[in-house]
mmCIF file of C-alpha atoms in Angstrom:
data_model
loop_
_atom_site.group_PDB
_atom_site.id
_atom_site.type_symbol
_atom_site.label_atom_id
_atom_site.label_comp_id
_atom_site.label_asym_id
_atom_site.label_seq_id
_atom_site.Cartn_x
_atom_site.Cartn_y
_atom_site.Cartn_z
ATOM 1 C CA THR E 1 -8.131 41.902 8.457
ATOM 2 C CA THR E 2 -10.419 39.516 10.310
ATOM 3 C CA GLY E 3 -13.146 38.384 7.944
ATOM 4 C CA LEU E 4 -11.452 39.904 4.889
ATOM 5 C CA ASN E 5 -10.220 37.883 1.922
ATOM 6 C CA GLY E 6 -9.075 39.094 -1.495
ATOM 7 C CA TYR E 7 -7.349 42.103 -3.046
ATOM 8 C CA TYR E 8 -7.607 45.501 -1.322
ATOM 9 C CA PHE E 9 -6.254 49.008 -1.892
ATOM 10 C CA ILE E 10 -4.613 50.711 1.070
ATOM 11 C CA ARG E 11 -4.384 54.496 0.795
ATOM 12 C CA LEU E 12 -2.382 56.828 2.984
ATOM 13 C CA THR E 13 -3.325 60.515 2.775
ATOM 14 C CA VAL E 14 -1.439 63.369 4.468
ATOM 15 C CA ARG E 15 -2.789 66.909 4.760
ATOM 16 C CA THR E 16 -1.094 69.980 6.171
ATOM 17 C CA SER E 17 -2.670 72.924 7.954
ATOM 18 C CA CYS E 18 -1.745 74.996 4.906
ATOM 19 C CA GLY E 19 -3.993 72.938 2.649
ATOM 20 C CA ASP E 20 -1.335 70.797 1.002
ATOM 21 C CA GLU E 21 -2.250 67.136 0.479
ATOM 22 C CA ASP E 22 -0.478 64.022 -0.825
ATOM 23 C CA SER E 23 -1.428 60.343 -0.924
ATOM 24 C CA ASP E 24 -0.002 56.981 -1.833
ATOM 25 C CA VAL E 25 -1.897 53.789 -2.770
ATOM 26 C CA GLU E 26 -0.724 50.189 -2.463
ATOM 27 C CA LEU E 27 -2.498 47.037 -3.686
ATOM 28 C CA VAL E 28 -2.345 44.140 -1.234
ATOM 29 C CA TYR E 29 -3.852 40.704 -0.941
ATOM 30 C CA VAL E 30 -5.539 39.804 2.332
ATOM 31 C CA ASP E 31 -5.606 36.069 3.012
ATOM 32 C CA GLY E 32 -7.860 35.296 5.930
ATOM 33 C CA THR E 33 -8.493 31.726 4.734
ATOM 34 C CA PRO E 34 -6.280 28.783 5.765
ATOM 35 C CA ALA E 35 -4.417 26.981 3.004
ATOM 36 C CA SER E 36 -6.276 24.392 0.917
ATOM 37 C CA ILE E 37 -4.957 21.088 2.206
ATOM 38 C CA ALA E 38 -6.185 17.531 1.748
ATOM 39 C CA LEU E 39 -4.632 14.081 1.844
ATOM 40 C CA GLU E 40 -6.726 11.734 -0.272
ATOM 41 C CA SER E 41 -4.193 8.922 -0.213
ATOM 42 C CA PRO E 42 -2.987 7.219 1.900
ATOM 43 C CA ALA E 43 -6.085 6.670 3.979
ATOM 44 C CA MET E 44 -6.039 5.955 7.682
ATOM 45 C CA ALA E 45 -4.770 2.432 8.539
ATOM 46 C CA ASP E 46 -3.822 1.572 4.933
ATOM 47 C CA VAL E 47 -1.055 -1.014 4.568
ATOM 48 C CA PHE E 48 1.822 -0.400 2.142
ATOM 49 C CA GLY E 49 4.942 -2.079 0.868
ATOM 50 C CA GLY E 50 7.732 -0.617 -1.233
ATOM 51 C CA VAL E 51 6.934 2.903 -2.453
ATOM 52 C CA VAL E 52 4.096 4.854 -0.844
ATOM 53 C CA CYS E 53 2.527 7.491 -3.094
ATOM 54 C CA PHE E 54 0.666 10.562 -1.865
ATOM 55 C CA LYS E 55 -2.309 12.262 -3.506
ATOM 56 C CA GLY E 56 -4.072 15.375 -2.319
ATOM 57 C CA THR E 57 -4.120 19.165 -2.314
ATOM 58 C CA ALA E 58 -1.484 21.667 -1.176
ATOM 59 C CA TRP E 59 -2.418 25.130 -2.419
ATOM 60 C CA ASP E 60 -2.971 28.712 -1.301
ATOM 61 C CA GLN E 61 -3.124 32.170 -2.849
ATOM 62 C CA CYS E 62 -0.070 33.027 -0.756
ATOM 63 C CA PHE E 63 1.529 29.572 -1.155
ATOM 64 C CA ASP E 64 5.112 29.169 0.001
ATOM 65 C CA ASN E 65 5.815 25.425 0.303
ATOM 66 C CA TYR E 66 4.527 22.066 1.430
ATOM 67 C CA ALA E 67 6.223 19.103 3.117
ATOM 68 C CA VAL E 68 5.459 15.385 3.400
ATOM 69 C CA GLU E 69 7.074 13.643 6.354
ATOM 70 C CA TYR E 70 6.904 10.476 8.451
ATOM 71 C CA ARG E 71 7.854 9.089 11.848
ATOM 72 C CA SER E 72 7.457 5.801 13.691
ATOM 73 C CA VAL E 73 4.436 5.669 15.998
ATOM 74 C CA SER E 74 6.220 3.447 18.510
ATOM 75 C CA ALA E 75 9.543 5.311 18.501
ATOM 76 C CA GLY E 76 8.126 8.842 18.165
ATOM 77 C CA GLY E 77 10.661 11.624 17.723
ATOM 78 C CA PRO E 78 10.925 14.212 14.958
ATOM 79 C CA PHE E 79 9.392 13.840 11.531
ATOM 80 C CA THR E 80 11.621 12.880 8.572
ATOM 81 C CA PRO E 81 11.029 13.977 4.952
ATOM 82 C CA VAL E 82 9.797 11.100 2.804
ATOM 83 C CA GLU E 83 12.383 12.213 0.247
ATOM 84 C CA ALA E 84 15.656 13.293 1.827
ATOM 85 C CA ALA E 85 16.482 15.473 -1.179
ATOM 86 C CA HIS E 86 13.172 17.327 -0.873
ATOM 87 C CA PRO E 87 12.417 18.458 2.682
ATOM 88 C CA GLN E 88 10.070 21.012 1.080
ATOM 89 C CA TYR E 89 8.269 21.329 -2.246
ATOM 90 C CA THR E 90 7.753 24.809 -3.672
ATOM 91 C CA THR E 91 5.248 24.000 -6.421
ATOM 92 C CA PRO E 92 1.604 24.170 -5.284
ATOM 93 C CA VAL E 93 -0.651 21.195 -6.008
ATOM 94 C CA PRO E 94 -4.307 22.190 -6.505
ATOM 95 C CA GLY E 95 -5.156 18.494 -6.653
ATOM 96 C CA GLY E 96 -3.249 15.370 -7.689
ATOM 97 C CA ASP E 97 0.121 13.777 -6.993
ATOM 98 C CA LEU E 98 2.110 15.107 -4.044
ATOM 99 C CA THR E 99 5.919 14.680 -3.944
ATOM 100 C CA ILE E 100 8.130 13.647 -6.838
ATOM 101 C CA GLY E 101 9.077 10.067 -6.067
ATOM 102 C CA GLY E 102 6.941 9.086 -3.104
ATOM 103 C CA TRP E 103 8.264 7.403 0.023
ATOM 104 C CA ASN E 104 10.456 4.398 -0.721
ATOM 105 C CA THR E 105 10.199 2.421 2.509
ATOM 106 C CA GLN E 106 12.961 0.074 1.321
ATOM 107 C CA ALA E 107 15.641 2.662 0.440
ATOM 108 C CA PRO E 108 16.692 3.279 3.089
ATOM 109 C CA PRO E 109 14.678 0.451 4.659
ATOM 110 C CA VAL E 110 12.425 1.162 7.616
ATOM 111 C CA PRO E 111 11.167 -1.551 9.997
ATOM 112 C CA ASP E 112 7.698 -2.961 9.444
ATOM 113 C CA GLY E 113 5.174 -1.301 11.709
ATOM 114 C CA GLU E 114 2.855 1.658 12.192
ATOM 115 C CA TYR E 115 3.901 5.101 10.979
ATOM 116 C CA GLU E 116 2.453 8.596 11.127
ATOM 117 C CA VAL E 117 2.662 10.596 7.908
ATOM 118 C CA ARG E 118 2.129 14.347 7.845
ATOM 119 C CA LEU E 119 1.308 16.819 5.077
ATOM 120 C CA SER E 120 2.104 20.443 5.978
ATOM 121 C CA VAL E 121 1.313 23.524 3.880
ATOM 122 C CA THR E 122 2.941 26.880 4.594
ATOM 123 C CA ASP E 123 1.786 30.170 3.121
ATOM 124 C CA GLY E 124 2.884 33.732 3.753
ATOM 125 C CA CYS E 125 -0.237 34.853 5.556
ATOM 126 C CA THR E 126 -1.736 32.224 7.848
ATOM 127 C CA PRO E 127 -0.375 29.581 10.255
ATOM 128 C CA VAL E 128 0.902 26.261 8.889
ATOM 129 C CA SER E 129 -1.882 23.805 8.006
ATOM 130 C CA THR E 130 -1.330 20.074 8.617
ATOM 131 C CA VAL E 131 -3.029 16.736 7.949
ATOM 132 C CA HIS E 132 -1.974 13.487 9.666
ATOM 133 C CA ARG E 133 -2.547 9.830 8.801
ATOM 134 C CA ARG E 134 -1.494 6.608 10.501
ATOM 135 C CA ILE E 135 -0.486 3.859 8.085
ATOM 136 C CA VAL E 136 1.235 0.473 8.274
ATOM 137 C CA VAL E 137 4.442 -0.455 6.442
ATOM 138 C CA ASP E 138 4.704 -4.148 5.553
ATOM 139 C CA ASN E 139 7.647 -5.257 3.425
ATOM 140 C CA THR E 140 7.578 -8.874 4.596
ATOM 141 C CA ALA E 141 6.429 -11.574 2.190
ATOM 142 C CA THR E 142 3.570 -13.860 3.198
ATOM 143 C CA THR E 143 4.314 -17.365 4.482
ATOM 144 C CA ALA E 144 2.971 -20.267 2.418
ATOM 145 C CA GLU E 145 4.194 -23.750 3.335
ATOM 146 C CA ILE E 146 2.693 -27.197 2.805
ATOM 147 C CA ARG E 147 4.284 -29.584 5.312
ATOM 148 C CA SER E 148 2.353 -32.743 4.606
ATOM 149 C CA PRO E 149 1.925 -34.725 2.512
ATOM 150 C CA ALA E 150 5.497 -34.566 1.271
ATOM 151 C CA THR E 151 6.076 -33.787 -2.379
ATOM 152 C CA CYS E 152 6.355 -36.881 -4.627
ATOM 153 C CA SER E 153 4.539 -39.013 -2.037
ATOM 154 C CA VAL E 154 1.755 -41.496 -2.773
ATOM 155 C CA VAL E 155 -1.615 -40.745 -1.143
ATOM 156 C CA THR E 156 -4.966 -42.516 -1.019
ATOM 157 C CA GLY E 157 -8.374 -41.938 0.507
ATOM 158 C CA VAL E 158 -8.985 -38.775 2.506
ATOM 159 C CA VAL E 159 -5.741 -36.829 2.780
ATOM 160 C CA GLN E 160 -5.106 -34.337 5.568
ATOM 161 C CA ILE E 161 -3.059 -31.410 4.270
ATOM 162 C CA THR E 162 -1.161 -29.465 6.909
ATOM 163 C CA GLY E 163 1.054 -26.411 6.763
ATOM 164 C CA THR E 164 1.303 -22.703 7.438
ATOM 165 C CA ALA E 165 -0.553 -19.764 5.886
ATOM 166 C CA ASN E 166 0.331 -16.622 7.762
ATOM 167 C CA ASP E 167 1.104 -12.903 7.569
ATOM 168 C CA ALA E 168 0.913 -9.919 9.907
ATOM 169 C CA ASN E 169 -1.640 -8.326 7.557
ATOM 170 C CA LEU E 170 -3.270 -11.419 6.135
ATOM 171 C CA VAL E 171 -6.126 -11.098 3.657
ATOM 172 C CA GLY E 172 -6.639 -14.757 2.894
ATOM 173 C CA TRP E 173 -5.298 -18.067 1.626
ATOM 174 C CA ALA E 174 -6.425 -20.788 -0.747
ATOM 175 C CA LEU E 175 -5.477 -24.462 -1.016
ATOM 176 C CA GLN E 176 -5.969 -25.831 -4.525
ATOM 177 C CA ARG E 177 -5.292 -28.860 -6.732
ATOM 178 C CA THR E 178 -4.957 -29.443 -10.439
ATOM 179 C CA ASP E 179 -7.600 -31.214 -12.502
ATOM 180 C CA PRO E 180 -6.282 -33.509 -15.249
ATOM 181 C CA GLU E 181 -9.497 -33.095 -17.215
ATOM 182 C CA SER E 182 -9.433 -29.284 -17.372
ATOM 183 C CA VAL E 183 -7.142 -26.279 -17.298
ATOM 184 C CA GLY E 184 -6.883 -24.436 -14.013
ATOM 185 C CA TRP E 185 -7.108 -25.129 -10.313
ATOM 186 C CA ILE E 186 -9.844 -26.493 -8.052
ATOM 187 C CA THR E 187 -10.061 -24.993 -4.554
ATOM 188 C CA ILE E 188 -9.914 -27.526 -1.739
ATOM 189 C CA ALA E 189 -10.110 -25.070 1.168
ATOM 190 C CA SER E 190 -9.644 -21.373 1.893
ATOM 191 C CA GLY E 191 -9.652 -19.002 4.817
ATOM 192 C CA THR E 192 -9.015 -15.499 6.101
ATOM 193 C CA THR E 193 -7.389 -16.379 9.420
ATOM 194 C CA ALA E 194 -3.828 -17.568 9.917
ATOM 195 C CA VAL E 195 -2.932 -21.268 10.094
ATOM 196 C CA ASN E 196 0.346 -22.142 11.807
ATOM 197 C CA ASN E 197 1.580 -25.700 11.245
ATOM 198 C CA ASP E 198 -1.950 -27.025 11.417
ATOM 199 C CA VAL E 199 -4.613 -28.529 9.182
ATOM 200 C CA LEU E 200 -5.262 -26.507 6.032
ATOM 201 C CA GLY E 201 -7.852 -28.836 4.539
ATOM 202 C CA LEU E 202 -8.950 -32.385 3.719
ATOM 203 C CA LEU E 203 -8.733 -33.796 0.211
ATOM 204 C CA ASP E 204 -10.846 -36.799 -0.714
ATOM 205 C CA THR E 205 -9.014 -38.657 -3.496
ATOM 206 C CA ASN E 206 -11.705 -41.318 -3.795
ATOM 207 C CA GLY E 207 -13.164 -41.287 -7.276
ATOM 208 C CA LEU E 208 -10.372 -39.154 -8.709
ATOM 209 C CA GLU E 209 -8.456 -40.456 -11.673
ATOM 210 C CA PRO E 210 -5.177 -42.115 -10.629
ATOM 211 C CA CYS E 211 -2.502 -39.676 -11.704
ATOM 212 C CA SER E 212 0.067 -37.197 -10.469
ATOM 213 C CA TYR E 213 -1.574 -34.030 -9.158
ATOM 214 C CA SER E 214 -0.164 -30.690 -8.074
ATOM 215 C CA ILE E 215 -1.350 -29.097 -4.851
ATOM 216 C CA ARG E 216 -0.635 -25.447 -4.136
ATOM 217 C CA LEU E 217 -1.126 -23.044 -1.254
ATOM 218 C CA ILE E 218 -1.470 -19.330 -2.060
ATOM 219 C CA VAL E 219 -1.284 -16.705 0.718
ATOM 220 C CA THR E 220 -2.085 -13.009 0.146
ATOM 221 C CA ASP E 221 -1.786 -9.954 2.399
ATOM 222 C CA GLU E 222 -3.313 -6.479 2.148
ATOM 223 C CA ALA E 223 -0.165 -4.443 1.467
ATOM 224 C CA GLN E 224 -0.438 -2.064 -1.482
ATOM 225 C CA LEU E 225 2.871 -2.482 -3.276
ATOM 226 C CA ASN E 226 4.628 0.366 -5.065
ATOM 227 C CA CYS E 227 1.561 2.554 -5.603
ATOM 228 C CA THR E 228 -0.480 -0.287 -7.171
ATOM 229 C CA ASN E 229 -3.240 -2.630 -6.068
ATOM 230 C CA ASP E 230 -0.789 -5.544 -6.082
ATOM 231 C CA ALA E 231 -0.142 -7.257 -2.758
ATOM 232 C CA HIS E 232 2.389 -9.694 -1.340
ATOM 233 C CA GLN E 233 1.464 -13.173 -2.541
ATOM 234 C CA SER E 234 3.428 -16.353 -1.891
ATOM 235 C CA GLU E 235 2.693 -19.870 -3.070
ATOM 236 C CA HIS E 236 4.003 -23.340 -2.362
ATOM 237 C CA VAL E 237 3.416 -26.146 -4.860
ATOM 238 C CA ILE E 238 3.905 -29.878 -4.331
ATOM 239 C CA THR E 239 3.181 -32.890 -6.540
ATOM 240 C CA VAL E 240 1.630 -36.113 -5.207
ATOM 241 C CA ASP E 241 0.434 -39.373 -6.726
ATOM 242 C CA PHE E 242 -3.245 -40.036 -6.077
ATOM 243 C CA ALA E 243 -4.251 -43.702 -5.513
ATOM 244 C CA GLY E 244 -0.687 -44.889 -6.121
ATOM 245 C CA GLN E 245 -1.488 -45.978 -9.678
ATOM 246 C CA GLY E 246 0.004 -43.076 -11.555
ATOM 247 C CA LEU E 247 3.533 -41.915 -12.153
ATOM 248 C CA VAL E 248 4.936 -38.968 -10.243
ATOM 249 C CA GLY E 249 5.408 -36.296 -12.914
ATOM 250 C CA ASP E 250 2.816 -37.852 -15.254
ATOM 251 C CA MET E 251 0.834 -34.616 -15.466
ATOM 252 C CA ASN E 252 -1.296 -35.611 -18.489
ATOM 253 C CA CYS E 253 -2.008 -39.133 -17.174
ATOM 254 C CA ASP E 254 -0.827 -40.974 -20.272
ATOM 255 C CA GLY E 255 1.052 -43.539 -18.218
ATOM 256 C CA ALA E 256 4.515 -42.182 -18.944
ATOM 257 C CA ILE E 257 6.674 -39.169 -18.200
ATOM 258 C CA THR E 258 7.184 -37.428 -21.531
ATOM 259 C CA VAL E 259 7.659 -34.004 -23.085
ATOM 260 C CA GLY E 260 3.889 -33.713 -23.006
ATOM 261 C CA ASP E 261 3.975 -33.500 -19.219
ATOM 262 C CA ILE E 262 6.247 -30.431 -19.426
ATOM 263 C CA ALA E 263 4.007 -28.813 -22.026
ATOM 264 C CA GLY E 264 0.982 -29.487 -19.866
#
């Protein structure tokens, strides 16, 4: 059957020396082509948290089943189904979502680290076809901590802000302050490399209206959470009094702490 693919008739004919003849015909399908297999997502080296979803193709004319499995790169060993209740799936996928519920890396929880995932397609005619990817599981929240100045402290001049902005799969961080004259945040400093109990940025309070200001640190990683584009993001917010002439908590700078400060 080498080089053949498709439906064929097979005929057996028997003749005797007396001139008798009989035949039988059977229709068969010859599958000389490997199964159609593709793993569109996850991609190599992607980082995930929570549920990992799989998209791709698992199909063949002689389709029997497909499996999606994982194992730790560091520990090795046998592969484990991403869904314990479904070691195999018997419905072909010509393109789209693979598996029913995806791989919930938190139930049961697996350690953060690098994992190999494997898609295998089995048909009744050709050897098993497989696709492998190496991905990273990260279920740890980012670290965002402002250590100085202390919240509710009075600051003047150029203020050195120190703290920690860190994660194993860090994308970036931003240090920001409020602006009493507008809605939103003004970025003081930002970066894409980790800071561990060190200087995050310098804030020059000279010329700023005396008032209570909020300062926040936001840290984001690259983990794709629960089949979305959302990532781990942590923030730490403190409030300080610039120039020492305002009231701590006086967010609208009216000289008093009122309901208006909560609304603002």
